[in-house]
Short mmCIF file of C-alpha atoms in Angstrom, two decimals:
data_model
loop_
_atom_site.label_atom_id
_atom_site.label_comp_id
_atom_site.label_asym_id
_atom_site.label_seq_id
_atom_site.Cartn_x
_atom_site.Cartn_y
_atom_site.Cartn_z
CA MET A 1 -15.96 -10.81 -12.16
CA THR A 2 -15.30 -9.21 -15.51
CA ALA A 3 -12.31 -8.05 -17.49
CA SER A 4 -13.22 -4.46 -16.70
CA LEU A 5 -11.79 -4.51 -13.18
CA ARG A 6 -9.65 -1.56 -12.26
CA LEU A 7 -8.33 0.41 -9.32
CA GLU A 8 -8.96 4.12 -8.95
CA LYS A 9 -7.48 6.70 -6.61
CA ILE A 10 -9.76 8.33 -4.08
CA THR A 11 -10.81 11.73 -5.43
CA PRO A 12 -13.27 14.47 -4.50
CA ASP A 13 -15.61 12.91 -7.08
CA ASN A 14 -15.68 9.44 -5.51
CA VAL A 15 -14.88 9.94 -1.83
CA GLU A 16 -18.55 9.92 -0.75
CA ALA A 17 -19.13 6.63 -2.56
CA ALA A 18 -16.00 5.25 -0.91
CA ILE A 19 -17.20 6.23 2.55
CA ALA A 20 -20.64 4.72 1.86
CA LEU A 21 -19.18 1.31 0.94
CA ARG A 22 -20.11 -1.35 3.50
CA VAL A 23 -19.22 -4.99 4.07
CA HIS A 24 -21.87 -7.45 5.31
CA PRO A 25 -23.10 -6.27 8.73
CA ASP A 26 -21.89 -9.52 10.31
CA GLN A 27 -18.36 -8.67 9.09
CA ASP A 28 -18.20 -5.21 10.68
CA HIS A 29 -16.11 -6.59 13.56
CA LEU A 30 -13.54 -8.01 11.12
CA VAL A 31 -12.46 -4.87 9.27
CA ALA A 32 -12.50 -1.14 9.95
CA PRO A 33 -14.78 0.97 7.77
CA VAL A 34 -13.40 2.77 4.73
CA VAL A 35 -13.64 6.14 6.46
CA THR A 36 -11.18 4.95 9.13
CA SER A 37 -8.78 3.73 6.46
CA LEU A 38 -9.00 7.05 4.62
CA ALA A 39 -8.22 8.94 7.83
CA GLU A 40 -5.18 6.75 8.41
CA ALA A 41 -4.10 7.17 4.79
CA TYR A 42 -4.31 10.93 5.21
CA ALA A 43 -2.20 10.72 8.37
CA GLN A 44 0.36 8.36 6.77
CA PRO A 45 0.55 9.35 3.09
CA ASP A 46 4.12 8.09 2.78
CA VAL A 47 3.10 4.45 3.36
CA ALA A 48 -0.66 4.16 2.69
CA TRP A 49 -2.04 3.43 -0.79
CA PRO A 50 -5.86 3.58 -0.74
CA ARG A 51 -7.73 2.53 -3.89
CA LEU A 52 -11.28 1.82 -4.97
CA ILE A 53 -12.10 -1.32 -6.92
CA PHE A 54 -14.45 -0.84 -9.85
CA ASP A 55 -16.05 -3.42 -12.11
CA GLY A 56 -16.98 -1.31 -15.10
CA ASP A 57 -18.73 1.72 -13.62
CA ARG A 58 -19.77 -0.13 -10.45
CA LEU A 59 -17.88 0.41 -7.19
CA VAL A 60 -17.38 -3.05 -5.70
CA GLY A 61 -14.70 -2.59 -3.09
CA PHE A 62 -11.88 -0.75 -1.40
CA LEU A 63 -8.36 -1.73 -0.54
CA MET A 64 -5.46 -0.06 1.12
CA ALA A 65 -1.91 -1.24 0.78
CA PHE A 66 1.08 -0.24 2.85
CA PHE A 67 4.61 -0.01 1.57
CA ASP A 68 7.95 -0.28 3.33
CA ILE A 69 6.86 0.01 6.94
CA ASP A 70 9.00 -0.93 9.92
CA PHE A 71 6.85 -3.91 10.88
CA ALA A 72 8.64 -4.47 14.19
CA GLY A 73 8.08 -0.81 15.05
CA ASP A 74 11.39 -0.64 16.87
CA GLY A 75 13.01 1.96 14.62
CA THR A 76 15.85 -0.30 13.52
CA GLY A 77 14.53 -0.80 9.98
CA THR A 78 15.50 -4.47 10.06
CA ASP A 79 11.97 -5.76 9.34
CA ILE A 80 10.59 -3.71 6.45
CA ARG A 81 7.36 -5.06 4.94
CA SER A 82 4.63 -4.18 2.46
CA GLY A 83 1.15 -5.60 2.26
CA LEU A 84 -2.60 -5.43 2.06
CA TRP A 85 -4.38 -3.41 4.71
CA ARG A 86 -8.13 -3.45 5.26
CA PRO A 87 -9.75 -4.75 2.10
CA ASN A 88 -13.48 -4.05 2.03
CA ILE A 89 -15.61 -5.81 -0.56
CA ALA A 90 -19.15 -4.44 -0.73
CA ALA A 91 -21.78 -6.65 0.88
CA GLY A 92 -23.62 -7.38 -2.35
CA GLU A 93 -20.42 -8.00 -4.31
CA GLN A 94 -18.71 -10.70 -2.27
CA GLY A 95 -17.93 -14.10 -3.72
CA ARG A 96 -17.27 -12.76 -7.22
CA GLY A 97 -13.47 -12.66 -7.24
CA TYR A 98 -13.02 -9.05 -6.19
CA GLY A 99 -11.05 -9.98 -3.07
CA ARG A 100 -8.72 -12.09 -5.19
CA PHE A 101 -8.34 -9.14 -7.57
CA ALA A 102 -7.46 -6.90 -4.60
CA VAL A 103 -4.70 -9.27 -3.48
CA GLN A 104 -3.36 -9.60 -7.04
CA ALA A 105 -3.38 -5.82 -7.56
CA VAL A 106 -1.44 -5.18 -4.35
CA ALA A 107 0.98 -8.00 -5.20
CA ALA A 108 1.61 -6.41 -8.60
CA GLU A 109 2.28 -3.01 -7.03
CA ILE A 110 4.65 -4.50 -4.45
CA ARG A 111 6.54 -6.30 -7.24
CA ARG A 112 6.66 -3.07 -9.26
CA ARG A 113 8.31 -1.41 -6.25
CA GLY A 114 10.86 -4.23 -5.94
CA GLY A 115 9.22 -6.19 -3.12
CA THR A 116 9.22 -9.96 -2.88
CA ARG A 117 6.55 -10.64 -0.25
CA LEU A 118 3.04 -9.49 0.61
CA VAL A 119 1.90 -9.36 4.22
CA VAL A 120 -1.69 -9.39 5.46
CA SER A 121 -3.31 -9.81 8.86
CA TRP A 122 -6.74 -11.10 9.80
CA ARG A 123 -8.90 -11.68 12.82
CA PRO A 124 -9.15 -15.42 13.48
CA GLY A 125 -12.50 -17.10 13.83
CA PRO A 126 -15.04 -19.12 11.91
CA ASP A 127 -16.48 -16.05 10.19
CA GLY A 128 -13.10 -14.50 9.35
CA PRO A 129 -11.15 -14.45 6.08
CA GLU A 130 -8.45 -16.94 7.05
CA ALA A 131 -9.59 -19.64 4.60
CA PHE A 132 -9.67 -17.06 1.81
CA TYR A 133 -6.08 -15.95 2.45
CA LEU A 134 -4.77 -19.49 2.93
CA GLY A 135 -6.49 -20.50 -0.31
CA LEU A 136 -4.54 -17.78 -2.13
CA GLY A 137 -1.26 -19.17 -0.82
CA PHE A 138 -0.65 -17.02 2.25
CA ARG A 139 1.14 -18.82 5.05
CA PRO A 140 0.82 -17.83 8.71
CA THR A 141 4.08 -16.42 10.05
CA GLY A 142 3.32 -17.34 13.66
CA GLU A 143 3.21 -13.64 14.51
CA THR A 144 0.32 -11.52 15.65
CA SER A 145 -0.45 -7.86 15.13
CA GLY A 146 -2.71 -6.87 17.97
CA ASP A 147 -5.47 -9.48 17.93
CA GLN A 148 -4.79 -10.49 14.32
CA ARG A 149 -2.80 -13.31 12.77
CA VAL A 150 -0.13 -12.34 10.28
CA GLY A 151 0.27 -14.15 6.98
CA GLU A 152 2.76 -13.78 4.17
CA LEU A 153 2.68 -14.55 0.46
CA ALA A 154 5.96 -14.99 -1.43
CA LEU A 155 5.97 -12.96 -4.65
CA THR A 156 8.85 -14.71 -6.40
#
């Protein structure tokens, strides 16, 4: 990982590269492809924040954050959360700190917007990212979102 890490918006100039980004084939069952995330971002532009991760001129990953969603989904607005949604680090780029950068970048944006916690969910299992998230300080909430565990990182 270098000091030249940055996030970029998805544009007509980089959307094809974004769609072509792939995780390791054995991780396909753990995270939806970028094209699915971009479709959801298009359908939910008020909450979705898709970004590409570049190291210099090299595309190394994708992340999407969500901001201020009604996590309970009951319409009461009593459980509003923001977090990381579907990070994809390119197969040949994993293990170089780009996932950590993704978490830190989303945390910074949540703080900038006044938030104090970052939520993420993951599929449990020996090949999943649970150890990665726990190593960054996320703590399981005891909740699930579909078939995924929910974790939270305090941003205070």
